[in-house]
Short mmCIF file of C-alpha atoms and ligand atoms in Angstrom, two decimals:
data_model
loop_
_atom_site.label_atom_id
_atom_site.label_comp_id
_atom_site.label_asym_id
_atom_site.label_seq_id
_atom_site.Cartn_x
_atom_site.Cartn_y
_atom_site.Cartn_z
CA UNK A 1 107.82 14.42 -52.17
CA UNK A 2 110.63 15.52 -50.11
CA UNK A 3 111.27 13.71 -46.75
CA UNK A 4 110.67 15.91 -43.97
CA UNK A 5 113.86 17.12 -42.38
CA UNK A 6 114.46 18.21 -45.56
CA UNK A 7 111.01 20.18 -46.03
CA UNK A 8 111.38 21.26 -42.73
CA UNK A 9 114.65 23.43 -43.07
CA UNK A 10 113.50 24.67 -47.01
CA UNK A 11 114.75 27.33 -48.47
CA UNK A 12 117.29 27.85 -45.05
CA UNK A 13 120.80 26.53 -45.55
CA UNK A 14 122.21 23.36 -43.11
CA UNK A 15 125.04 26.04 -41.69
CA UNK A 16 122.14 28.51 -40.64
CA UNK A 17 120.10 25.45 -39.28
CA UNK A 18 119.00 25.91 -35.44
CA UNK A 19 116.88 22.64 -34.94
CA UNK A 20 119.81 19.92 -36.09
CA UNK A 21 117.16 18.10 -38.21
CA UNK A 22 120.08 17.95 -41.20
CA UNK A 23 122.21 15.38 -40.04
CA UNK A 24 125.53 16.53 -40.12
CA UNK A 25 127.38 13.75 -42.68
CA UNK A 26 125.11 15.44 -45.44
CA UNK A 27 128.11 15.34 -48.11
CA UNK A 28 130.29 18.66 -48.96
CA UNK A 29 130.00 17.73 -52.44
CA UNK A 30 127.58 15.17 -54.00
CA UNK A 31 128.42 14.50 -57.87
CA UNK A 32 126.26 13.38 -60.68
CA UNK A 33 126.40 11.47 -63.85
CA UNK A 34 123.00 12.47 -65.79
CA UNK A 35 122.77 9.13 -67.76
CA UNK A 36 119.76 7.92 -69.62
CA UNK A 37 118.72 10.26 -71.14
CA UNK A 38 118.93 8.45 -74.53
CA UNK A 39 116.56 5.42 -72.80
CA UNK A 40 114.51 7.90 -71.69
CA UNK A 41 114.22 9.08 -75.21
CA UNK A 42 113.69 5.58 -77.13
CA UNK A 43 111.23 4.11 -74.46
CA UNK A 44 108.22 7.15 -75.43
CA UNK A 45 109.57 6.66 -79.25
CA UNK A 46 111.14 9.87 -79.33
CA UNK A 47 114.71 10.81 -80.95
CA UNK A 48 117.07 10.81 -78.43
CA UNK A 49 117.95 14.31 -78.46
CA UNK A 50 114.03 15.06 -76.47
CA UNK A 51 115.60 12.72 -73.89
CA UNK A 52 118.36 15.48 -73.36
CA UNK A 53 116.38 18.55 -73.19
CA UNK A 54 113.70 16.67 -70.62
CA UNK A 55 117.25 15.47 -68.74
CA UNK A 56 118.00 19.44 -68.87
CA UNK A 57 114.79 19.92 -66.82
CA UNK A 58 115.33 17.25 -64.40
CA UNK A 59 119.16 18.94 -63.79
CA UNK A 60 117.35 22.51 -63.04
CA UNK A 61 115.68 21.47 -60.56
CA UNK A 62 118.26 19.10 -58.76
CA UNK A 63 120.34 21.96 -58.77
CA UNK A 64 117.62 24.45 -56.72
CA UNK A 65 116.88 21.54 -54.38
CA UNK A 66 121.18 20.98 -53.43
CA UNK A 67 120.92 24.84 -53.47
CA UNK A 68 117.78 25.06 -51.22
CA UNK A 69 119.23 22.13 -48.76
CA UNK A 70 122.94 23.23 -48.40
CA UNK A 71 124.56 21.17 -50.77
CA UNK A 72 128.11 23.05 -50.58
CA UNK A 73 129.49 21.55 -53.77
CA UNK A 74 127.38 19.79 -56.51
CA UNK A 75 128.81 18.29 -59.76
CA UNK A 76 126.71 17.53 -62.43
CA UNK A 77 128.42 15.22 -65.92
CA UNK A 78 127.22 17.11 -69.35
CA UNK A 79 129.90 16.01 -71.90
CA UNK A 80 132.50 14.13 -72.03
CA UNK A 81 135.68 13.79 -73.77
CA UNK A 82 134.26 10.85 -75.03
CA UNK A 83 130.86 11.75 -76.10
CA UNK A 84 132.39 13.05 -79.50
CA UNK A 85 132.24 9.63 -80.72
CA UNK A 86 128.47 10.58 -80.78
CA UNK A 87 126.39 11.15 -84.48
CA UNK A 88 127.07 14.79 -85.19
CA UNK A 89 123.29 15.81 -85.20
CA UNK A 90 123.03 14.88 -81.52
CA UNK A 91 126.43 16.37 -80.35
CA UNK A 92 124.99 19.47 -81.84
CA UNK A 93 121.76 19.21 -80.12
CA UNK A 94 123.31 18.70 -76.61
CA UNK A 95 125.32 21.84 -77.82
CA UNK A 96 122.40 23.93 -78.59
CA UNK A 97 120.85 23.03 -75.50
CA UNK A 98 123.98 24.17 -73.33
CA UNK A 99 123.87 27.37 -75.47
CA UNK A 100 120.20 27.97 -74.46
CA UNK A 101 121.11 26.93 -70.60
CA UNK A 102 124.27 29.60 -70.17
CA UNK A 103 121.52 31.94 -71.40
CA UNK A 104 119.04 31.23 -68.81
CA UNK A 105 121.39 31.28 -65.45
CA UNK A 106 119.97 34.72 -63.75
CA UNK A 107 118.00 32.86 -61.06
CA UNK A 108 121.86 30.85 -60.33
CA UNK A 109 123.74 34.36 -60.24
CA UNK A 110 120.62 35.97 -58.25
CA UNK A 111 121.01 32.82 -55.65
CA UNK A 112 124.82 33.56 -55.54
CA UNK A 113 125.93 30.12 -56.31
CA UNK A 114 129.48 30.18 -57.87
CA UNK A 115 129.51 28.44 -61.50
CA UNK A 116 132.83 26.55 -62.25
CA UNK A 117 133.12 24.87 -65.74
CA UNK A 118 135.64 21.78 -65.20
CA UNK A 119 136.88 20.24 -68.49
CA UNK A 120 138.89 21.41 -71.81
CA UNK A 121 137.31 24.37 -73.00
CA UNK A 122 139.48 24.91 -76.03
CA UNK A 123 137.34 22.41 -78.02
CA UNK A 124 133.89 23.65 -77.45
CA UNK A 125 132.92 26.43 -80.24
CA UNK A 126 134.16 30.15 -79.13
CA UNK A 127 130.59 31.41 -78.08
CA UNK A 128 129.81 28.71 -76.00
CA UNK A 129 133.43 28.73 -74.43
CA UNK A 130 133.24 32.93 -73.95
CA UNK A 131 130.18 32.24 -72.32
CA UNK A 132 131.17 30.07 -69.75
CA UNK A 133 134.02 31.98 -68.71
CA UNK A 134 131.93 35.01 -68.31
CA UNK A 135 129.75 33.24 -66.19
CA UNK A 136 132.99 31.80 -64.22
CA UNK A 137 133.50 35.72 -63.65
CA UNK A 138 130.14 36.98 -62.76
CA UNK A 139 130.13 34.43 -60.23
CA UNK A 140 133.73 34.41 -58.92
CA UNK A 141 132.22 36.49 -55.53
CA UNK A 142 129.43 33.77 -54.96
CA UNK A 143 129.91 30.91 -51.99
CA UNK A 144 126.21 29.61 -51.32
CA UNK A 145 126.93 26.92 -53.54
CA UNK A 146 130.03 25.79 -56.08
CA UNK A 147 127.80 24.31 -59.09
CA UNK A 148 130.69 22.46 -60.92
CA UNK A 149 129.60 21.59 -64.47
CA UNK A 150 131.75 19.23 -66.12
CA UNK A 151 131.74 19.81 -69.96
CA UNK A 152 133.90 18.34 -72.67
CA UNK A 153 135.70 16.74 -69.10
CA UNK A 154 137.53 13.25 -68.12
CA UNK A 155 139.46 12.44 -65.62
CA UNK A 156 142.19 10.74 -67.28
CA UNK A 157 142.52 13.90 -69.37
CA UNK A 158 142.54 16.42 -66.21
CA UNK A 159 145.37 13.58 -64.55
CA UNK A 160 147.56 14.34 -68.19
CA UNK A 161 146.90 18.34 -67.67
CA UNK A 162 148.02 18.08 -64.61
CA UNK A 163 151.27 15.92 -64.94
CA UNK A 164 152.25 17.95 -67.72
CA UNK A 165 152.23 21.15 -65.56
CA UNK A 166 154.33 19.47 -63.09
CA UNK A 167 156.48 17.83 -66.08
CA UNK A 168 157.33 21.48 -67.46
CA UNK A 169 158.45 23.20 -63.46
CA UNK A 170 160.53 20.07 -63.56
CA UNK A 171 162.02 20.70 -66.95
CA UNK A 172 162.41 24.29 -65.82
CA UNK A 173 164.25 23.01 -62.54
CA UNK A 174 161.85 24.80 -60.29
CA UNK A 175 160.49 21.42 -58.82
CA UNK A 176 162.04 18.12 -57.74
CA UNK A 177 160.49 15.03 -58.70
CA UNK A 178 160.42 13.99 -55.29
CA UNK A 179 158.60 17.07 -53.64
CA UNK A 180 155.86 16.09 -55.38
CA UNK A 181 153.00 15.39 -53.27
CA UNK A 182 149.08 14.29 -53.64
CA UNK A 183 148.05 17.66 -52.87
CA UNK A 184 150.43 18.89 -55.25
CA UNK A 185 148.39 16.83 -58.20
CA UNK A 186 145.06 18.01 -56.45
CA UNK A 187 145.95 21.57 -56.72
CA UNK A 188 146.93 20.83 -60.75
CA UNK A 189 143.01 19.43 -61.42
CA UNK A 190 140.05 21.51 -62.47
CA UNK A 191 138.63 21.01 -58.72
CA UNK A 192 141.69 22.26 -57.39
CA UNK A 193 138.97 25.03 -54.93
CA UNK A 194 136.55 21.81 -54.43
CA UNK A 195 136.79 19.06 -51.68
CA UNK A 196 137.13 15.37 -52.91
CA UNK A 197 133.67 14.13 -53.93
CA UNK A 198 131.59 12.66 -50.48
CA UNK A 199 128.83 10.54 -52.78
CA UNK A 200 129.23 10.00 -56.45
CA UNK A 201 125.33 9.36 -57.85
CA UNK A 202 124.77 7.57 -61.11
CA UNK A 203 121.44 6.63 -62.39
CA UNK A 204 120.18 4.40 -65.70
CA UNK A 205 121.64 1.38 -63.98
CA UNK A 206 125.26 1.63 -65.09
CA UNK A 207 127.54 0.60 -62.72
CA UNK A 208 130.68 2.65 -63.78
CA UNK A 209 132.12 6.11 -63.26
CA UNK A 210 132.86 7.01 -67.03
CA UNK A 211 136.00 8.75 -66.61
CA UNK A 212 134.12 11.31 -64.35
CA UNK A 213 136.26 12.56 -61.55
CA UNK A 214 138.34 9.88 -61.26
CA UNK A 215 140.97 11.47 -58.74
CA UNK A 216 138.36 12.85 -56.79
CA UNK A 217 136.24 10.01 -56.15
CA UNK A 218 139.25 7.63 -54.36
CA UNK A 219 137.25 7.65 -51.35
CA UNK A 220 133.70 8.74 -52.33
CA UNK A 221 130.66 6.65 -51.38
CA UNK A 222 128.32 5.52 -54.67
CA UNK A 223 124.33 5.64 -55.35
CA UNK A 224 122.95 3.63 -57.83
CA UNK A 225 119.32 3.64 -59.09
CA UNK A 226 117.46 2.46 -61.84
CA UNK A 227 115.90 5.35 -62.75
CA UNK A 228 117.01 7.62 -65.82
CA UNK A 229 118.29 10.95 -65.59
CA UNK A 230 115.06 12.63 -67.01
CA UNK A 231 113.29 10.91 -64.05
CA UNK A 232 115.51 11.52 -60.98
CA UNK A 233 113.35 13.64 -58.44
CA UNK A 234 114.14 15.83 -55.32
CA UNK A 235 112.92 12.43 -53.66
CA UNK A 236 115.40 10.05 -55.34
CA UNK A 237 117.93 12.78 -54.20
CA UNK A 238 116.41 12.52 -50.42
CA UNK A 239 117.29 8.75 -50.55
CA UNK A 240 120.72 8.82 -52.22
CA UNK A 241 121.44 11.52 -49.00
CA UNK A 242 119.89 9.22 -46.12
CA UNK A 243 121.78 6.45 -47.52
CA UNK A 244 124.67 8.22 -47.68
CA UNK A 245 124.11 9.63 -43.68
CA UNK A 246 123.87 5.66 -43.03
CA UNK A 247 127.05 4.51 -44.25
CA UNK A 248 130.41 3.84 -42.26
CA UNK A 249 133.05 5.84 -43.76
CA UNK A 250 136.22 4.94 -42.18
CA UNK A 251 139.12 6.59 -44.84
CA UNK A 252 141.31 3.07 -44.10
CA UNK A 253 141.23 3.27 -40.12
CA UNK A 254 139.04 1.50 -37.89
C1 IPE B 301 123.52 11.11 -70.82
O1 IPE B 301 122.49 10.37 -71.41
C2 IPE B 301 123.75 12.42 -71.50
C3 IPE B 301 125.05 12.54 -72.16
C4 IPE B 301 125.96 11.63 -72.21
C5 IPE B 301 125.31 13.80 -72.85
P1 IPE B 301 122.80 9.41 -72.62
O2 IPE B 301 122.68 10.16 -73.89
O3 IPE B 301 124.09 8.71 -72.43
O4 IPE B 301 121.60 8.38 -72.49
P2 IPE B 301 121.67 6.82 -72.71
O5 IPE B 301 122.74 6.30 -71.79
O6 IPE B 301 122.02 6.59 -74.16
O7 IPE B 301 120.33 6.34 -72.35
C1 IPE B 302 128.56 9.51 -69.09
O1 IPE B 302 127.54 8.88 -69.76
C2 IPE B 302 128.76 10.92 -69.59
C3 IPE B 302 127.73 11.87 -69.22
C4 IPE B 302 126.67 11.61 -68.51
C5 IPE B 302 127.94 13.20 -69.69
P1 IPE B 302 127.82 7.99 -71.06
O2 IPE B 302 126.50 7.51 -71.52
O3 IPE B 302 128.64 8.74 -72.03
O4 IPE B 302 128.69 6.81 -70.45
P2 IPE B 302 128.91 5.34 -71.00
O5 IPE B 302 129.27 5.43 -72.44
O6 IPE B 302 127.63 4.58 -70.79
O7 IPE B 302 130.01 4.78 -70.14
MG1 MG B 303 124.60 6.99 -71.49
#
């Protein structure tokens, strides 16, 4: 069950909210790595690849609640860089099941939420990859919500995308090594139209960031829980935010 300032304000945004009851540090853009799903999986004595489609379920429905509470920018993990290393039968299942979901987006478009695909897309088979940037299209116009889905992404590999674009204006003379500033790097990455992460939420009880957003994250604030992916509710969600309203965020000052 939803806590009730949240309740309260459903389906209105925060910007359109008269009474306040949103406190105003609700982040600009809340991340999440959907871990567990495997766990999830092997605990009922299913094959792991059930644990992904019930994690797809969980991830519809986190993504109407940020949409129905103002979440500005949500991130959600998918598929790694590294997740290749996976057997082939379940890389192809979590494939199939992102086939099926890039089918299934009306009720995204009709809520004009703006879909933005962060990661390599030149290694993710041609339908899959057309799809997504025809998506990326439909939804250019959209600014309810950015829903950044990060597939076939890492951070290290965005950082190398990045400083090889500024490596070649170099080359070319048309930048000097010393102009080159933060923003300049920021404006290089896949998020280059999204602000720097506010909370980064992991469940399944790892305590790492995976090569997720790496860049972004420098200052974000992190929510751990227990729980696995398939299992994280609207409710989890409430307490990752009122955690997140409670902490001190002071950027290095005082
Ligand atoms: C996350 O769940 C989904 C992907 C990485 C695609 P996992 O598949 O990693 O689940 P666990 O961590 O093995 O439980
Ligand atoms: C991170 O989970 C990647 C996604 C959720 C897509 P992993 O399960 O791949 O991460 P590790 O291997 O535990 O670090
Ligand atoms: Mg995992």
């Amino acid at each position: 069950m939803a806590f009730s300032f949240f309740k309260k304000n459903q389906p209105s945004e925060k910007n359109n909210n008269d009474n306040n009851s949103i406190p105003e540090v609700l982040p600009k853009h809340v991340a999440f790595i959907m871990d567990g799903n495997g766990r999830w999986a092997k605990k009922r004595g299913m094959p792991r690849k059930y644990g992904h489609r019930e994690g797809a379920k969980a991830f519809h429905d986190i993504t109407r609640y940020c949409r129905s509470i103002g979440i500005k920018n949500a991130s959600f993990y998918v598929f790694s860089t590294e997740n290749w290393k996976r057997p082939k039968e379940e890389i192809d299942a979590i494939m199939n099941l992102l086939w099926e979901y890039l089918n299934d987006c009306d009720e995204y478009l009709e809520q004009e939420v703006r879909m933005i695909f962060i990661g390599d897309k030149s290694r993710l088979p041609e339908k899959i990859r057309n799809r997504m940037i025809e998506l990326e299209e439909d939804s250019k116009k959209y600014d309810k919500m950015n829903l950044i889905l990060a597939i076939n992404y890492g951070g290290r590999d965005e950082i190398v995308y990045a400083a090889r674009q500024l490596a070649e204006q170099t080359a070319k003379g048309e930048l000097n090594p010393e102009s080159i500033t933060e923003d300049m790097i920021g404006q290089h990455l896949y998020t280059r139209e999204i602000p720097d992460v506010d909370l980064m939420i992991r469940p399944s009880g790892e305590l790492r960031l995976s090569n997720f957003l790496i860049w972004q994250c420098a200052y974000a604030e992190y929510y751990f829980t227990d729980i696995l992916w398939p299992d994280f509710s609207r409710n989890e969600l409430d307490k990752a935010l009122i955690d997140f309203a409670g902490r001190g965020r002071r950027f290095g000052g005082v």
